[in-house]
Structures are given as structure tokens and as C-alpha cells.
Tab-separated table of C-alpha atoms in Angstrom:
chain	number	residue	atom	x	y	z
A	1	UNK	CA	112.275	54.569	-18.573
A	2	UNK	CA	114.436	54.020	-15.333
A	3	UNK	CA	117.804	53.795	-16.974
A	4	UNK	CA	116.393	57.047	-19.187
A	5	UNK	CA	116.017	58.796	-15.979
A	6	UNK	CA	119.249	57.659	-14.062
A	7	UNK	CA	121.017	58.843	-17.071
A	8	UNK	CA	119.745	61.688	-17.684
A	9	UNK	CA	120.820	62.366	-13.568
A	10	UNK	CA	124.319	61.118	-14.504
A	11	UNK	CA	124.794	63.252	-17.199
A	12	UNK	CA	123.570	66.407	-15.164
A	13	UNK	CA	126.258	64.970	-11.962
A	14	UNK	CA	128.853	65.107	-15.010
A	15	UNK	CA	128.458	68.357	-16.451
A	16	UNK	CA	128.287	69.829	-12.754
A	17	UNK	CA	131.840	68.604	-11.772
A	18	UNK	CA	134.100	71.451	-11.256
A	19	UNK	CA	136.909	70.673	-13.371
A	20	UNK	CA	140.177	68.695	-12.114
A	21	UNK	CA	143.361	70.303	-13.010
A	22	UNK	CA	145.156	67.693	-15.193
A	23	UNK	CA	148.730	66.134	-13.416
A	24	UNK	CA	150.411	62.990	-12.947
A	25	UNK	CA	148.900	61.710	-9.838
A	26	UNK	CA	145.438	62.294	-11.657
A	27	UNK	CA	146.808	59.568	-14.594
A	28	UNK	CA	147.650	57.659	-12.089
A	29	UNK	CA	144.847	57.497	-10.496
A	30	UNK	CA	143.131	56.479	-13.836
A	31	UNK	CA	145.463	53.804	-14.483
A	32	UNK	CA	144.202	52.326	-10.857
A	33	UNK	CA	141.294	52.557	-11.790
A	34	UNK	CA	141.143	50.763	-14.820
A	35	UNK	CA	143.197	48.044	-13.183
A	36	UNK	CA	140.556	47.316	-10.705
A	37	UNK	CA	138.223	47.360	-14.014
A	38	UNK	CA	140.160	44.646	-15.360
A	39	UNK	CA	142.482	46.803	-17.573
A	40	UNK	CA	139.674	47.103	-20.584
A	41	UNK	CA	142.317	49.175	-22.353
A	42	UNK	CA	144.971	46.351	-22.840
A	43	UNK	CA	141.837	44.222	-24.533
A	44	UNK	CA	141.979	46.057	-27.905
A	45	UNK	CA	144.136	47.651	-30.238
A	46	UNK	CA	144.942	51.473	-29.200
A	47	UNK	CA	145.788	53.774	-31.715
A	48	UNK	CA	146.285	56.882	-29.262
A	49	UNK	CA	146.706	60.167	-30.818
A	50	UNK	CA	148.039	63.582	-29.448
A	51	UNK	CA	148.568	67.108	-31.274
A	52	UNK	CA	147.652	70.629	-30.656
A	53	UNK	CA	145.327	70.763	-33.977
A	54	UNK	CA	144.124	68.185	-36.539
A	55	UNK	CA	142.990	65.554	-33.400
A	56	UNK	CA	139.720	65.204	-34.643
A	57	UNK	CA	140.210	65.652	-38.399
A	58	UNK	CA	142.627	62.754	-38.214
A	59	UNK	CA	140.399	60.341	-36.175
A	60	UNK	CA	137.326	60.767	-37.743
A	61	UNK	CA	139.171	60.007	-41.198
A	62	UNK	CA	141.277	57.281	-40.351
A	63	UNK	CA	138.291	55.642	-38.091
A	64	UNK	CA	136.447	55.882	-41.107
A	65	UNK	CA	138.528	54.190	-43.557
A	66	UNK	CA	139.487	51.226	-41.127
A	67	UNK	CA	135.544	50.952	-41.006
A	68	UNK	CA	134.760	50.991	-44.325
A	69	UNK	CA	137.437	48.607	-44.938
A	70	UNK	CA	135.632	46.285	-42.410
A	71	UNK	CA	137.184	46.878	-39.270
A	72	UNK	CA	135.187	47.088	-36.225
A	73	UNK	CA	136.272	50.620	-34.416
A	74	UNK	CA	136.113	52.231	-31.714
A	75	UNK	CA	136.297	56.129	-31.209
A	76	UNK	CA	137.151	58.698	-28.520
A	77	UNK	CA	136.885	62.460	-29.617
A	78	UNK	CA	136.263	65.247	-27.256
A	79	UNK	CA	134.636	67.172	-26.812
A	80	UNK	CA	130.838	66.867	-28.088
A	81	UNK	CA	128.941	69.202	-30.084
A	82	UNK	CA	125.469	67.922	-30.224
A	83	UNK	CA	125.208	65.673	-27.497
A	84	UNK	CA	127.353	64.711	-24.599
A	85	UNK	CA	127.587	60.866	-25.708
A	86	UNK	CA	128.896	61.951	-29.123
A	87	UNK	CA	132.544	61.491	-27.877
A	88	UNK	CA	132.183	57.580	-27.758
A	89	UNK	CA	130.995	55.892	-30.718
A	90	UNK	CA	131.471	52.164	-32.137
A	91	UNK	CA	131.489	51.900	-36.479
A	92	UNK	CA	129.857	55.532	-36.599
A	93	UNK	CA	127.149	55.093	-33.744
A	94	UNK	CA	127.467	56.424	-30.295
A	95	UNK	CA	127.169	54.903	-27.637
A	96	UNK	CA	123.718	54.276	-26.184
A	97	UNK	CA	122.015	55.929	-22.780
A	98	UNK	CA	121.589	52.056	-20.753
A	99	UNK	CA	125.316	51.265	-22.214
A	100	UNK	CA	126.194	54.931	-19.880
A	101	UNK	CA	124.397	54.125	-16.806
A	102	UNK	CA	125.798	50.119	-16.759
A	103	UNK	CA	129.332	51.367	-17.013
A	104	UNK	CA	128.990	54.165	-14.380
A	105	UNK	CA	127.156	51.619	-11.939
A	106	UNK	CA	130.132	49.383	-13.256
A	107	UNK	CA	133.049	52.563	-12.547
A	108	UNK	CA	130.877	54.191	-9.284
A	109	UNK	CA	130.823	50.634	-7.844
A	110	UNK	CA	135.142	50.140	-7.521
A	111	UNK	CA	135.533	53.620	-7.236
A	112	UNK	CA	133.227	53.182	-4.081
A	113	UNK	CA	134.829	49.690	-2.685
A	114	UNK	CA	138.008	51.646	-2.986
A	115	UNK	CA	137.093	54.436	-0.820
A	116	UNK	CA	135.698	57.331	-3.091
A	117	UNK	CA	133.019	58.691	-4.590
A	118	UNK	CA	131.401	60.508	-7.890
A	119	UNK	CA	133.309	63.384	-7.754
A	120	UNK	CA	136.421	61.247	-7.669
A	121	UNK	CA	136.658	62.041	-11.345
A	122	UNK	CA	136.100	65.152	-13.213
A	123	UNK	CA	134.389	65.215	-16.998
A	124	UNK	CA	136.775	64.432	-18.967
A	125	UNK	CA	138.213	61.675	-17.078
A	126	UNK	CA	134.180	59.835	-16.543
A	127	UNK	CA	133.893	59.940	-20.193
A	128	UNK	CA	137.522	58.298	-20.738
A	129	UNK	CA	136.757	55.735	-18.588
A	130	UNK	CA	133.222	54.669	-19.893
A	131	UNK	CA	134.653	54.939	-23.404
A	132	UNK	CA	137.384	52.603	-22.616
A	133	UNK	CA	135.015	50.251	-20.345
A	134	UNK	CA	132.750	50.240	-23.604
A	135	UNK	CA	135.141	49.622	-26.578
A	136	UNK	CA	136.550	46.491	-24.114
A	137	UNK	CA	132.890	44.781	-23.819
A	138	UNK	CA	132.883	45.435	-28.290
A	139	UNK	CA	134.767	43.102	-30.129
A	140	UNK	CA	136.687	45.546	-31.726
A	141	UNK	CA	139.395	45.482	-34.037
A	142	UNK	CA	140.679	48.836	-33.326
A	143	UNK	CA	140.037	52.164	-31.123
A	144	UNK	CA	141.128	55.816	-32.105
A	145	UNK	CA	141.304	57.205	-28.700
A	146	UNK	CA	141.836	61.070	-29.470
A	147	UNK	CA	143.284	63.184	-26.396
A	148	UNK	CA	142.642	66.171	-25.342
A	149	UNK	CA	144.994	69.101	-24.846
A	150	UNK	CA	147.976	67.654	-22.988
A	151	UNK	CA	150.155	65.004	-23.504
A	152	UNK	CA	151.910	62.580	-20.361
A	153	UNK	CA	149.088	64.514	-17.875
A	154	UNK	CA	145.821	63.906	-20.157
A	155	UNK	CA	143.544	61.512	-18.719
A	156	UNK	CA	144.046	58.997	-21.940
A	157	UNK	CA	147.498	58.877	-21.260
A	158	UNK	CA	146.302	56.246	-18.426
A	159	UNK	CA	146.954	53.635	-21.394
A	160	UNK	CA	149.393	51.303	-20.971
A	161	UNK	CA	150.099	49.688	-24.283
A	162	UNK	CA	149.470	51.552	-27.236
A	163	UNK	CA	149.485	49.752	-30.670
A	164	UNK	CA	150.249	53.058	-32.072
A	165	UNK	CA	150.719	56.506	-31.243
A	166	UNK	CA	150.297	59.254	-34.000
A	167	UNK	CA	151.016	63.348	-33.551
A	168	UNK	CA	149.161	65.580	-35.324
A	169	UNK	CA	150.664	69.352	-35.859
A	170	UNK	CA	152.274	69.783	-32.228
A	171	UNK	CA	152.363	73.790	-31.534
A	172	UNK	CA	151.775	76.133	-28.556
A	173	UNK	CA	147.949	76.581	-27.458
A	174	UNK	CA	146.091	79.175	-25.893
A	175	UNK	CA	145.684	76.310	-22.633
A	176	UNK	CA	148.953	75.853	-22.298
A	177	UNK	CA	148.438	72.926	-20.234
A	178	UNK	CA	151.246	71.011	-22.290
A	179	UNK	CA	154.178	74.210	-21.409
A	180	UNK	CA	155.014	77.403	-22.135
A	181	UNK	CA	157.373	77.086	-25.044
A	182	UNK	CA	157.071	74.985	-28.131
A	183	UNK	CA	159.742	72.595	-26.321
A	184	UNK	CA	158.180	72.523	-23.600
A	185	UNK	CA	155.000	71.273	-25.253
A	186	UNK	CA	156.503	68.674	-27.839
A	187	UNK	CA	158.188	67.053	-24.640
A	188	UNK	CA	154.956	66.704	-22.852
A	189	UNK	CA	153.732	65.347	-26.074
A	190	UNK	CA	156.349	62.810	-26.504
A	191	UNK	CA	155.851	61.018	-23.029
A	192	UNK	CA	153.045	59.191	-24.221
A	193	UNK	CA	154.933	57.305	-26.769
A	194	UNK	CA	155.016	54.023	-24.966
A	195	UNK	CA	157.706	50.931	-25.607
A	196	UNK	CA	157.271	48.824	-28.332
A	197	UNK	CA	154.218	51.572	-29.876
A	198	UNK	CA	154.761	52.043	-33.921
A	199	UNK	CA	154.726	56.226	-34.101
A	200	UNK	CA	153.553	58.638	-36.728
A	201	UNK	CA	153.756	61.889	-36.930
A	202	UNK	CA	152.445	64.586	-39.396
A	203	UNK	CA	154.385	66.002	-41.512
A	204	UNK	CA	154.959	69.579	-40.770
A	205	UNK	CA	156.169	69.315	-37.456
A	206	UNK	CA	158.505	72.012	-36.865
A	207	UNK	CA	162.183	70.506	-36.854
A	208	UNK	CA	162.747	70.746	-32.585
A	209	UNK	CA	159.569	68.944	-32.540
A	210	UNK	CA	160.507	66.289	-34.632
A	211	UNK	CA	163.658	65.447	-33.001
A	212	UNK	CA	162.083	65.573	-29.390
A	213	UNK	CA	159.427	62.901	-30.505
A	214	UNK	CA	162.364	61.125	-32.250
A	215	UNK	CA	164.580	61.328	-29.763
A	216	UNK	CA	161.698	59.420	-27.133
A	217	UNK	CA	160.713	57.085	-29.571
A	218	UNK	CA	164.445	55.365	-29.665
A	219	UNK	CA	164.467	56.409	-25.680
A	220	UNK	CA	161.880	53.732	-24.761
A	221	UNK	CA	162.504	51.573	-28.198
A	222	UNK	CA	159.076	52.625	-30.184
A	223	UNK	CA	158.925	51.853	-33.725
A	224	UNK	CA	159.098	55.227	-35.658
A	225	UNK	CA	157.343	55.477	-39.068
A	226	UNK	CA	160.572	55.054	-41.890
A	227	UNK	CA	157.756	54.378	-44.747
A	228	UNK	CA	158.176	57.208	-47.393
A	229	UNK	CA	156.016	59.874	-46.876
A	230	UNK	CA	152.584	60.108	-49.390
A	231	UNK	CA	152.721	62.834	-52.042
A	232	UNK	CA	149.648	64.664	-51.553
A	233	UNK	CA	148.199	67.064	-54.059
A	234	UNK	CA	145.149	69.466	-53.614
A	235	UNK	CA	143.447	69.887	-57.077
A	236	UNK	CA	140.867	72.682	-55.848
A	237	UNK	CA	139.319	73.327	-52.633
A	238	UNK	CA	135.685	75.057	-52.211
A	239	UNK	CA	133.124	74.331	-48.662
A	240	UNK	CA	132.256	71.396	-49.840
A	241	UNK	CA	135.559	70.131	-49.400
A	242	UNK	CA	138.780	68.855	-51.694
A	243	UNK	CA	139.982	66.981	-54.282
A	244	UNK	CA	143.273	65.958	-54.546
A	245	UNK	CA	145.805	63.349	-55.867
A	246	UNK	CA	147.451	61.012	-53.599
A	247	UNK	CA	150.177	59.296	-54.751
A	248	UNK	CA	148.789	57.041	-58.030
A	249	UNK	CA	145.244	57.656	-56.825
A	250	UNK	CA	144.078	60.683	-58.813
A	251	UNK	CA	140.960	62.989	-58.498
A	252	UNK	CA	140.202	61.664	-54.398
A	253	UNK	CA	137.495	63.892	-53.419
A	254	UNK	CA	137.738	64.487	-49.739
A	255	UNK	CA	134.745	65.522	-48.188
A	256	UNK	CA	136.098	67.960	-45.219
A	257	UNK	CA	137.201	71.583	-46.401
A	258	UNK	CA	140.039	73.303	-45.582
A	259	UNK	CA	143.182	72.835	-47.486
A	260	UNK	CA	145.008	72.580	-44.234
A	261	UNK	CA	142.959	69.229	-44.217
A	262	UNK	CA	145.482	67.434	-47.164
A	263	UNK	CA	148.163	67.414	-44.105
A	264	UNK	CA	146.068	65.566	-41.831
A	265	UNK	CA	145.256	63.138	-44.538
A	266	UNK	CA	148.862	62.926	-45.168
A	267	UNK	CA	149.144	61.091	-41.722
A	268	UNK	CA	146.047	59.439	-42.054
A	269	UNK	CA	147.560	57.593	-45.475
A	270	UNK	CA	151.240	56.679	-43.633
A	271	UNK	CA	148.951	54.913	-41.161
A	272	UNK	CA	147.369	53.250	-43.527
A	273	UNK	CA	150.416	52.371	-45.611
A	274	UNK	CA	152.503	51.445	-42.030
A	275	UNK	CA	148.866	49.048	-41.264
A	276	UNK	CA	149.065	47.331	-44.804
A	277	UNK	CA	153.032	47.129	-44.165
A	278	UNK	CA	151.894	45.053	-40.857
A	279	UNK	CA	149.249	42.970	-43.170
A	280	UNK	CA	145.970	45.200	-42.422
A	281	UNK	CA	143.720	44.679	-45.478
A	282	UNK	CA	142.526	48.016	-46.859
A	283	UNK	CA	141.682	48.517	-50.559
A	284	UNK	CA	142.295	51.339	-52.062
A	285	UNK	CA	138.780	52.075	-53.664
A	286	UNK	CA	136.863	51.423	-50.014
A	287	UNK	CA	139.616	53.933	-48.415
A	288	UNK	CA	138.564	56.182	-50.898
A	289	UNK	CA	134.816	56.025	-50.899
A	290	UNK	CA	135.335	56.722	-47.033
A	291	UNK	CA	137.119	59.737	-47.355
A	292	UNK	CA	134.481	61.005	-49.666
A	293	UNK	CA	132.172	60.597	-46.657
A	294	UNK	CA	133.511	61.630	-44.114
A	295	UNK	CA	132.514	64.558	-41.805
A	296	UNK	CA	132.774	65.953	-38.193
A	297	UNK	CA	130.643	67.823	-36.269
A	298	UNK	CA	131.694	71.060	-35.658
A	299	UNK	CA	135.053	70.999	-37.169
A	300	UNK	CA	135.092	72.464	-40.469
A	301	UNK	CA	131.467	71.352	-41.239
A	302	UNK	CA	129.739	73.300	-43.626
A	303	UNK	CA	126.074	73.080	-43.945
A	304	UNK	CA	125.554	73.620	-47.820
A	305	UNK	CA	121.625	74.357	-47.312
A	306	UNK	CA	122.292	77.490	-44.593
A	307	UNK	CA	125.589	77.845	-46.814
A	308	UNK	CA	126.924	78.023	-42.468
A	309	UNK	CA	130.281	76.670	-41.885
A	310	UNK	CA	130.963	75.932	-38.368
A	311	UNK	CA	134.541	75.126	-36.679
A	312	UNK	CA	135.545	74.579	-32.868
A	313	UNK	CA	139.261	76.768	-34.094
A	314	UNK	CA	139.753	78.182	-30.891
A	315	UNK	CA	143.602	79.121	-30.818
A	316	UNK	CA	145.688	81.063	-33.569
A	317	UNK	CA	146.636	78.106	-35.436
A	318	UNK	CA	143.358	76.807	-36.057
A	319	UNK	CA	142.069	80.150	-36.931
A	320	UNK	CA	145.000	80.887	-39.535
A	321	UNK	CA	143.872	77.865	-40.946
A	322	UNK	CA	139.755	78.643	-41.251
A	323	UNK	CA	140.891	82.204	-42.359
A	324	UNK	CA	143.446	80.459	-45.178
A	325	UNK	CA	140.963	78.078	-45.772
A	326	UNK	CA	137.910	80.888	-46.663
A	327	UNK	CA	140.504	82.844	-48.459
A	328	UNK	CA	141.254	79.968	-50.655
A	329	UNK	CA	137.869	80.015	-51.799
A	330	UNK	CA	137.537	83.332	-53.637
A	331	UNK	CA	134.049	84.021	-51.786
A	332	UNK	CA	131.576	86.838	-53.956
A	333	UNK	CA	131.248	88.033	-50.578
A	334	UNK	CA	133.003	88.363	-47.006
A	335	UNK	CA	131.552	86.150	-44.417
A	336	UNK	CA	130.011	87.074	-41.527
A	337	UNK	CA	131.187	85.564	-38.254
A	338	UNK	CA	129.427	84.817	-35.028
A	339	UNK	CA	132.895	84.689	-32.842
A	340	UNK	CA	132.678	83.436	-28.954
A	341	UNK	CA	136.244	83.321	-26.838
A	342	UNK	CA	138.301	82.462	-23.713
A	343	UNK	CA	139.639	85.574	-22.592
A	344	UNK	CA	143.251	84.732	-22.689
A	345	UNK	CA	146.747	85.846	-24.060
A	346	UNK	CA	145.528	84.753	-27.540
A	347	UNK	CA	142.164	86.091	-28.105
A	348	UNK	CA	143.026	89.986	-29.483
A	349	UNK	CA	145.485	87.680	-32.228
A	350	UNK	CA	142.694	85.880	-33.282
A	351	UNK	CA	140.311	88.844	-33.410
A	352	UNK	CA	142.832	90.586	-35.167
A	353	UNK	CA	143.328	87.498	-37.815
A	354	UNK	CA	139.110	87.025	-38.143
A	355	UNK	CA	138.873	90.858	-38.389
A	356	UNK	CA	141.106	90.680	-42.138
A	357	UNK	CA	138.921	88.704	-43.727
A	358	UNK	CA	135.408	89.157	-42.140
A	359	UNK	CA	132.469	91.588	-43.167
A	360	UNK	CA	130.763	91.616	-39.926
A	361	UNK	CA	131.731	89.932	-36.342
A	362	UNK	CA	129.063	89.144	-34.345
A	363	UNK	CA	130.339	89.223	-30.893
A	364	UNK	CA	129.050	86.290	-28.435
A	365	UNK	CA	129.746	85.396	-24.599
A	366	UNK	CA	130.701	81.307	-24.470
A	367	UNK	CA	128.621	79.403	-21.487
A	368	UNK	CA	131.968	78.244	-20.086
A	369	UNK	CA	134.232	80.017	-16.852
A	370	UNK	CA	136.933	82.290	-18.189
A	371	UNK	CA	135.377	83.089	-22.006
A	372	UNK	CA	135.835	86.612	-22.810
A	373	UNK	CA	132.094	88.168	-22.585
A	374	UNK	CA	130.606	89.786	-25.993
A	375	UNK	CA	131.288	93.570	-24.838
A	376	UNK	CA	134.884	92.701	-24.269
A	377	UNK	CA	135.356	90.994	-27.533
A	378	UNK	CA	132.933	93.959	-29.411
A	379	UNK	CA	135.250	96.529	-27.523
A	380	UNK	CA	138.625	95.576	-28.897
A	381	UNK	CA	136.989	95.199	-32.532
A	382	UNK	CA	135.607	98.786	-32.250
A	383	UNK	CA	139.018	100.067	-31.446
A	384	UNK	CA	141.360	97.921	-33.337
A	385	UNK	CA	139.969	96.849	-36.493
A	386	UNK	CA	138.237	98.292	-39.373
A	387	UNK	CA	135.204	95.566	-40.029
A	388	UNK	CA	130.991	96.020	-38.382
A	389	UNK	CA	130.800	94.502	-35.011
A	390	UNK	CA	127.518	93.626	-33.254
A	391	UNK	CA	127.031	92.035	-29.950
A	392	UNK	CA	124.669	89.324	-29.448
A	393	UNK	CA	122.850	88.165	-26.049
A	394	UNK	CA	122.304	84.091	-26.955
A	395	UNK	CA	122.640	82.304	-29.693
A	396	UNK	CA	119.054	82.846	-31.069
A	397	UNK	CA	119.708	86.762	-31.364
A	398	UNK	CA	122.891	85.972	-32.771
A	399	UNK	CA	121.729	83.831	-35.450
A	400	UNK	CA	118.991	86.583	-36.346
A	401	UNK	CA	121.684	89.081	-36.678
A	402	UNK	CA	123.498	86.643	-39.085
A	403	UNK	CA	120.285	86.520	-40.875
A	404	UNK	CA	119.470	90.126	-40.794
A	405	UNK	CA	123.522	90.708	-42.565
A	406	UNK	CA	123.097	88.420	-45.169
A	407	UNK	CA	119.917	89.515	-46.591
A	408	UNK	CA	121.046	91.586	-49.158
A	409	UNK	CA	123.791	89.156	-50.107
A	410	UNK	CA	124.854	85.020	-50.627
A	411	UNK	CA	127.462	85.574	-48.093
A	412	UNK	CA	129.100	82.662	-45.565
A	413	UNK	CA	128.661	82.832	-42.074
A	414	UNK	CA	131.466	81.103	-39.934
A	415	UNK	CA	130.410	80.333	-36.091
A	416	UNK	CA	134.014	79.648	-34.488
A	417	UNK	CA	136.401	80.444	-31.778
A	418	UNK	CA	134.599	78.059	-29.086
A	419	UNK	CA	133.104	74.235	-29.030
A	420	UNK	CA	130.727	75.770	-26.232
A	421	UNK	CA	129.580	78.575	-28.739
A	422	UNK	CA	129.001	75.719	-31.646
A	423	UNK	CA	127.003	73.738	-29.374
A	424	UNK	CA	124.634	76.502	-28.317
A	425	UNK	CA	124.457	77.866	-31.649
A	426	UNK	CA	124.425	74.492	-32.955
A	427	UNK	CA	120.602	73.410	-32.737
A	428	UNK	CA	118.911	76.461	-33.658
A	429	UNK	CA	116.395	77.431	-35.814
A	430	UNK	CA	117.554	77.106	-39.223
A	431	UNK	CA	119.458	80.593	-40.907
């Protein structure tokens, strides 16, 4: 009951730090950190990986398949959905409350002989550190440490020996903590590709990109990824997800929709065939019974019984991609969509790309500093697009509106354009 209760204070000291803007000196600090820790990172194999989209669609599948294939694993994706501890997990289970509060005693208690205190570290960062303090005290084969939106400044770049390093699609974000232009961005990227590191990247990077990650890799004498690349095939695609051929291995059902999805796999199977290359066991029927199980909260997931599909897409790649996605699947009926947003350069695009394909928007204000409130986001629908707009004060009214537009038909609703609008929406009464 006392650790229950000194967590439960931790986690409210967490979610109250102001956030830290993300820089060099703050990695650095890190890295101190976990050298008075006793460097838990350099105790297991890190396979870090960086992108703009795809982070978590990638880790989830390729920490399931090195699972399922026996591997003990480790895995770092922010940020939660249901519950803060969500982001660390060991073989599919996250990590437990008394495992928190030992490893902030563990952190608070150098942090303090050193001079500081809590607030030392902002969200992100705590949770970076107790998932790499965690996976250390595991024996672990591997951990998928996904990062979050930058590149040589995010707080996992505090690493210093990366097994691997893989890119998912690297493109400009709505943050854009990572730079301005798409150069800009791919260069940030490519500073956390560490000597000696084997490197994959997926394969529709945009040719500038490619070379600038290229270009690093020989820089600081990584080992780029010269296997051929899979041939990937999607069959047919519906919310319940794909099924495709890869290479020989015909009919794969893959259970996370989205076509986009076969391009993530794409790197997921050249790390798999550059681990086998290094003499990784992994058979061919467990890697597929894994993919046919996979799923992640809040990206893509579609809840067949509320027929609800909810996705964190937050920037106007990600939403291209749900919209392509739906599109693909020849609905009887448009969806409805329960849309929440930063108010930044990139919200009227995505409006503007939800607003082709929706039936109604239900307009919602994201708990989180800077999100465009609902009469903002109603506003711009009523004067820009043709499609019903209704505004929504919480996440209860707006999933009674979604119920209230659906009753005379089977259609979809989508919940999207925030994490912190999935969350709250996330636990409700069921639609």
C-alpha cells in the first residue's frame, strides 16, 4: 500500500513538470546521469529507432516477433494512451508500480548527491531513464527504445552504443523540433547513428534523406543495411487489418490496418533478415503468427465491437495516411470523426484533408497547452469545408454525439489528430 501511494505521488510530480525544451546540454545531462547509474544502457542490446511516422508501428511489430521467437525484449514507446506506465514494457507487460518507485528512489537519490532535484528532469526524460534503469536489471536479449520527435536532441539519444539504429519515414512535422526543412530534419535524424551501429532505414525515404543518413553512416563507420530489400505485397486491406505476401511467404495476415502499414513491415523484415544474417534465430512461421497478433494502442487500433478506429495521426502525413487508409476500404458509409488539435501551421491542412472524406467532424479541445480549442477548429470547418461540424465539451458529450450520428447508419467513427484526445476519449463508456 506504501509503494501504491508513493507512486501514485510520483506519477502526479511527473505529469506536473512543465516541459523542458529538448537541446544538447539536456542529452548531456542524461548521459551523466546514466553514468553515475552505472551506464544501464551499455548492459543490453539497443535497437534505437528515429522517424517522423511509423515509430510505434515498427516497434511494436518487430518487438513482437523477436518475442515470439523467444527473445526476451524490452520496449520504449511514447507516449501512453491508457496508462502512464504503458511506455515501458518487458515481453508485452509493463512495467509494474514498486518497479517505478525503486528506480525513482534509485534516479532521485544521484540526481540528489549530485546537487539537484525532481524537477531536474522533465517527463519525457524520467520515463527514459526508468525505462533504461529497468530493461538493465531484466536479462534481456534486446530493447526497442522508440524516440520521440527529434533526433541528436531527444532524450534517448543519451545512448551511447547502439546495436542498431533503424529510420522510419523521416519527413517534416508539425513540432518541428528536428528543423525547418526536410534537410534540416533528416540531419538531426542522422546524428544518432552511432560508430560501429548496423542502420536501417525504410524504404521510402525521400532521395536527400537517404543520402544524408548515408552519408553519416560511412562518416562515423556504421554498418548500413546492403541486404536486398523484401518484396512486399498487400493482397486486401479492410479495419481489421492486411494480408499480404512477403517475399515466398504468401497470404501473411497482418493484424494492424492501414496499407501504409506494409512499409513499416518492410523495415521490420530487413531487420529481421540483417538479425538472421548476424545468426539471430527467427523462424519464419513464429514471425508470422506474431504479426498476426500484433496491435498498438491508439495507433491505428480499431475496435471491431464499437466498429471505432482510433489513431494518435497528428501531422499531415499521418493523416494522409488514415484518410488513404479509410478510403481503401470502400466504407457503405462516411465516418464520423471526433478530431482534437495543436493549433499550429498544420492544423487547417489536416482539417482540410479529414474534411474530404468525413460525414461529420466532431470538433474537440485536447487537455494539453497550445491545442487548438473546439470553436476554433468548428470555425474553420464552417467556413472552409462542405461536411456537418459539431463541437463537443469532453469526451463523454463527444462520444454521445458520435452515437447520436450513427444511429441511422453502420458508419466508422475515427477519434484522431491528438494522443491527449485518444486518451481522454479512450476509457469511456462504450459507443
Amino acid at each position: 500500500m506504501a509503494d501504491q501511494e508513493e507512486y501514485h505521488k510520483i506519477i502526479t510530480k511527473i505529469n506536473a513538470m512543465a516541459p523542458t525544451v529538448p537541446s544538447l546540454a539536456r542529452v548531456g545531462m542524461i548521459r551523466e546521469i546514466l553514468s553515475w547509474l552505472g551506464n544501464p544502457d551499455k548492459k543490453v542490446r539497443m535497437i534505437h529507432i528515429a522517424g517522423t511516422n511509423g515509430k510505434g508501428s515498427t516497434g511494436a511489430m518487430l518487438a513482437k516477433v523477436l518475442n515470439e521467437n523467444d527473445y526476451h525484449v524490452g520496449h520504449f514507446s511514447a507516449p501512453a494512451v491508457n496508462d502512464d506506465r504503458d511506455v515501458i514494457s518487458v515481453d508485452g507487460e509493463v512495467i509494474d508500480e514498486a518497479s517505478v518507485v525503486q528506480i525513482v528512489r534509485e534516479i532521485g537519490d544521484q540526481i540528489k548527491q549530485h546537487g539537484g532535484d525532481f524537477t531536474t528532469l522533465g517527463k519525457f526524460e524520467w520515463w527514459v531513464l526508468i525505462g533504461l534503469v529497468y530493461f538493465s536489471k531484466r536479462e534481456l536479449s534486446f530493447v526497442v527504445l522508440e524516440a520521440s520527435n527529434g533526433g541528436h536532441i531527444d532524450a534517448t539519444n543519451a545512448i551511447l552504443n547502439p546495436f542498431m539504429v533503424v529510420f522510419t519515414k523521416i519527413s517534416l512535422d508539425n513540432i518541428g523540433i528536428s528543423g525547418k526543412t526536410l534537410e534540416q530534419v533528416a540531419t538531426d535524424m542522422a546524428e544518432i547513428i552511432k560508430p560501429g551501429a548496423l542502420v536501417v532505414s525504410y524504404p521510402g525515404q525521400d532521395l536527400e534523406v537517404l543520402r544524408i543518413l548515408k552519408d553519416k553512416a560511412a562518416n562515423v563507420e556504421a554498418n548500413w543495411n546492403t541486404l536486398p530489400t523484401p518484396n512486399i505485397t498487400v493482397l486486401s486491406s479492410a479495419p481489421q487489418g492486411l494480408h499480404l505476401n512477403i517475399n515466398d511467404l504468401t497470404d501473411i495476415y497482418l493484424s494492424l490496418t492501414g496499407n501504409y502499414q506494409a512499409n513499416n513491415l518492410n523495415t521490420v523484415v530487413q531487420i529481421i533478415e540483417l538479425l538472421r544474417s548476424k545468426g539471430f534465430r527467427l523462424a519464419k512461421d513464429r514471425t508470422a503468427s506474431a504479426l498476426a497478433h500484433v496491435s498498438i494502442p491508439g495507433r491505428m487500433e480499431y475496435n471491431a465491437d464499437r466498429n471505432i478506429l482510433y489513431d494518435g495521426a497528428h501531422n499531415p502525413v499521418g493523416i494522409s495516411a488514415l484518410a488513404n487508409s479509410i478510403k481503401a476500404w470502400h466504407l457503405p458509409f462516411k465516418p464520423t470523426f471526433v478530431l482534437g488539435l495543436m493549433n499550429d501551421k498544420n492544423a487547417h491542412d489536416i482539417i482540410d484533408e479529414i474534411a474530404r472524406i468525413a460525414a461529420t467532424i466532431i470538433a474537440v479541445t485536447p487537455d494539453e497547452e497550445g491545442a487548438m480549442t473546439a470553436d476554433e477548429l468548428a470555425a474553420y470547418v464552417v467556413m472552409n469545408a462542405n461536411v456537418d461540424v459539431e463541437i463537443a465539451d469532453d469526451p463523454s458529450a463527444a462520444i454521445q454525439l458520435a452515437r447520436r450520428n450513427r444511429e441511422s447508419s453502420k458508419a466508422l467513427i475515427v477519434v484522431t489528430g491528438s494522443f491527449f484526445t485518444l486518451r481522454a476519449i479512450f476509457n469511456e463508456d462504450e459507443v
